[in-house]
């Protein structure tokens, strides 16, 4: 199923134990007419680190 740029999609992410997974939102950032012929979609995902600071 093709997605348009700006669409919010749900992506299945495995937990660290690799036994369970959750659906997380992601934003489609690729152009609508990328024209590569590949069955892929480029997305952006927000990641939050609760364990440590990035500074």
PDB file of C-alpha atoms in Angstrom:
ATOM      1  CA  UNK A   1       0.000   0.000   0.000  1.00  0.00           C
ATOM      2  CA  UNK A   2       1.564   3.342  -1.006  1.00  0.00           C
ATOM      3  CA  UNK A   3       1.685   6.137   1.571  1.00  0.00           C
ATOM      4  CA  UNK A   4       1.838   9.881   0.968  1.00  0.00           C
ATOM      5  CA  UNK A   5       4.411  12.261   2.424  1.00  0.00           C
ATOM      6  CA  UNK A   6       3.123  13.576   5.764  1.00  0.00           C
ATOM      7  CA  UNK A   7       1.074  10.479   6.588  1.00  0.00           C
ATOM      8  CA  UNK A   8       1.360   9.055  10.090  1.00  0.00           C
ATOM      9  CA  UNK A   9       1.701   5.269  10.054  1.00  0.00           C
ATOM     10  CA  UNK A  10       1.997   2.623  12.768  1.00  0.00           C
ATOM     11  CA  UNK A  11       5.194   0.556  12.738  1.00  0.00           C
ATOM     12  CA  UNK A  12       5.728  -2.625  14.753  1.00  0.00           C
ATOM     13  CA  UNK A  13       8.810  -2.328  17.009  1.00  0.00           C
ATOM     14  CA  UNK A  14      10.163  -5.306  18.965  1.00  0.00           C
ATOM     15  CA  UNK A  15      10.933  -4.908  22.659  1.00  0.00           C
ATOM     16  CA  UNK A  16      14.480  -5.523  23.863  1.00  0.00           C
ATOM     17  CA  UNK A  17      13.649  -9.146  24.733  1.00  0.00           C
ATOM     18  CA  UNK A  18      12.583  -9.723  21.090  1.00  0.00           C
ATOM     19  CA  UNK A  19       9.567 -11.705  22.310  1.00  0.00           C
ATOM     20  CA  UNK A  20       6.997  -8.911  22.333  1.00  0.00           C
ATOM     21  CA  UNK A  21       6.425  -5.810  20.238  1.00  0.00           C
ATOM     22  CA  UNK A  22       4.403  -2.605  20.202  1.00  0.00           C
ATOM     23  CA  UNK A  23       3.044  -0.437  17.430  1.00  0.00           C
ATOM     24  CA  UNK A  24       4.591   3.044  17.393  1.00  0.00           C
ATOM     25  CA  UNK A  25       3.719   6.065  15.233  1.00  0.00           C
ATOM     26  CA  UNK A  26       6.071   7.172  12.455  1.00  0.00           C
ATOM     27  CA  UNK A  27       5.931  10.019   9.923  1.00  0.00           C
ATOM     28  CA  UNK A  28       6.344   9.345   6.182  1.00  0.00           C
ATOM     29  CA  UNK A  29       9.066  11.748   4.956  1.00  0.00           C
ATOM     30  CA  UNK A  30       9.802  10.445   1.474  1.00  0.00           C
ATOM     31  CA  UNK A  31       8.597  12.233  -1.635  1.00  0.00           C
ATOM     32  CA  UNK A  32       5.317  11.023  -3.124  1.00  0.00           C
ATOM     33  CA  UNK A  33       7.042  10.383  -6.485  1.00  0.00           C
ATOM     34  CA  UNK A  34      10.434   8.956  -5.523  1.00  0.00           C
ATOM     35  CA  UNK A  35      10.417   6.690  -8.601  1.00  0.00           C
ATOM     36  CA  UNK A  36      12.977   4.071  -7.511  1.00  0.00           C
ATOM     37  CA  UNK A  37      10.740   1.105  -8.228  1.00  0.00           C
ATOM     38  CA  UNK A  38      11.590  -0.327  -4.796  1.00  0.00           C
ATOM     39  CA  UNK A  39       8.907  -1.378  -2.332  1.00  0.00           C
ATOM     40  CA  UNK A  40      10.129   0.787   0.529  1.00  0.00           C
ATOM     41  CA  UNK A  41       8.914   3.852   2.410  1.00  0.00           C
ATOM     42  CA  UNK A  42      11.223   6.293   4.213  1.00  0.00           C
ATOM     43  CA  UNK A  43       9.919   7.236   7.663  1.00  0.00           C
ATOM     44  CA  UNK A  44      11.036   9.303  10.672  1.00  0.00           C
ATOM     45  CA  UNK A  45      10.555   8.090  14.220  1.00  0.00           C
ATOM     46  CA  UNK A  46      10.893  10.001  17.474  1.00  0.00           C
ATOM     47  CA  UNK A  47      13.049   8.193  20.021  1.00  0.00           C
ATOM     48  CA  UNK A  48      13.099   9.050  23.713  1.00  0.00           C
ATOM     49  CA  UNK A  49      15.941   8.046  26.011  1.00  0.00           C
ATOM     50  CA  UNK A  50      14.753   7.777  29.609  1.00  0.00           C
ATOM     51  CA  UNK A  51      17.971   6.257  30.877  1.00  0.00           C
ATOM     52  CA  UNK A  52      20.501   8.954  30.087  1.00  0.00           C
ATOM     53  CA  UNK A  53      21.139  12.493  28.918  1.00  0.00           C
ATOM     54  CA  UNK A  54      22.361  13.334  25.426  1.00  0.00           C
ATOM     55  CA  UNK A  55      24.381  16.333  26.675  1.00  0.00           C
TER      56      UNK A  55
END
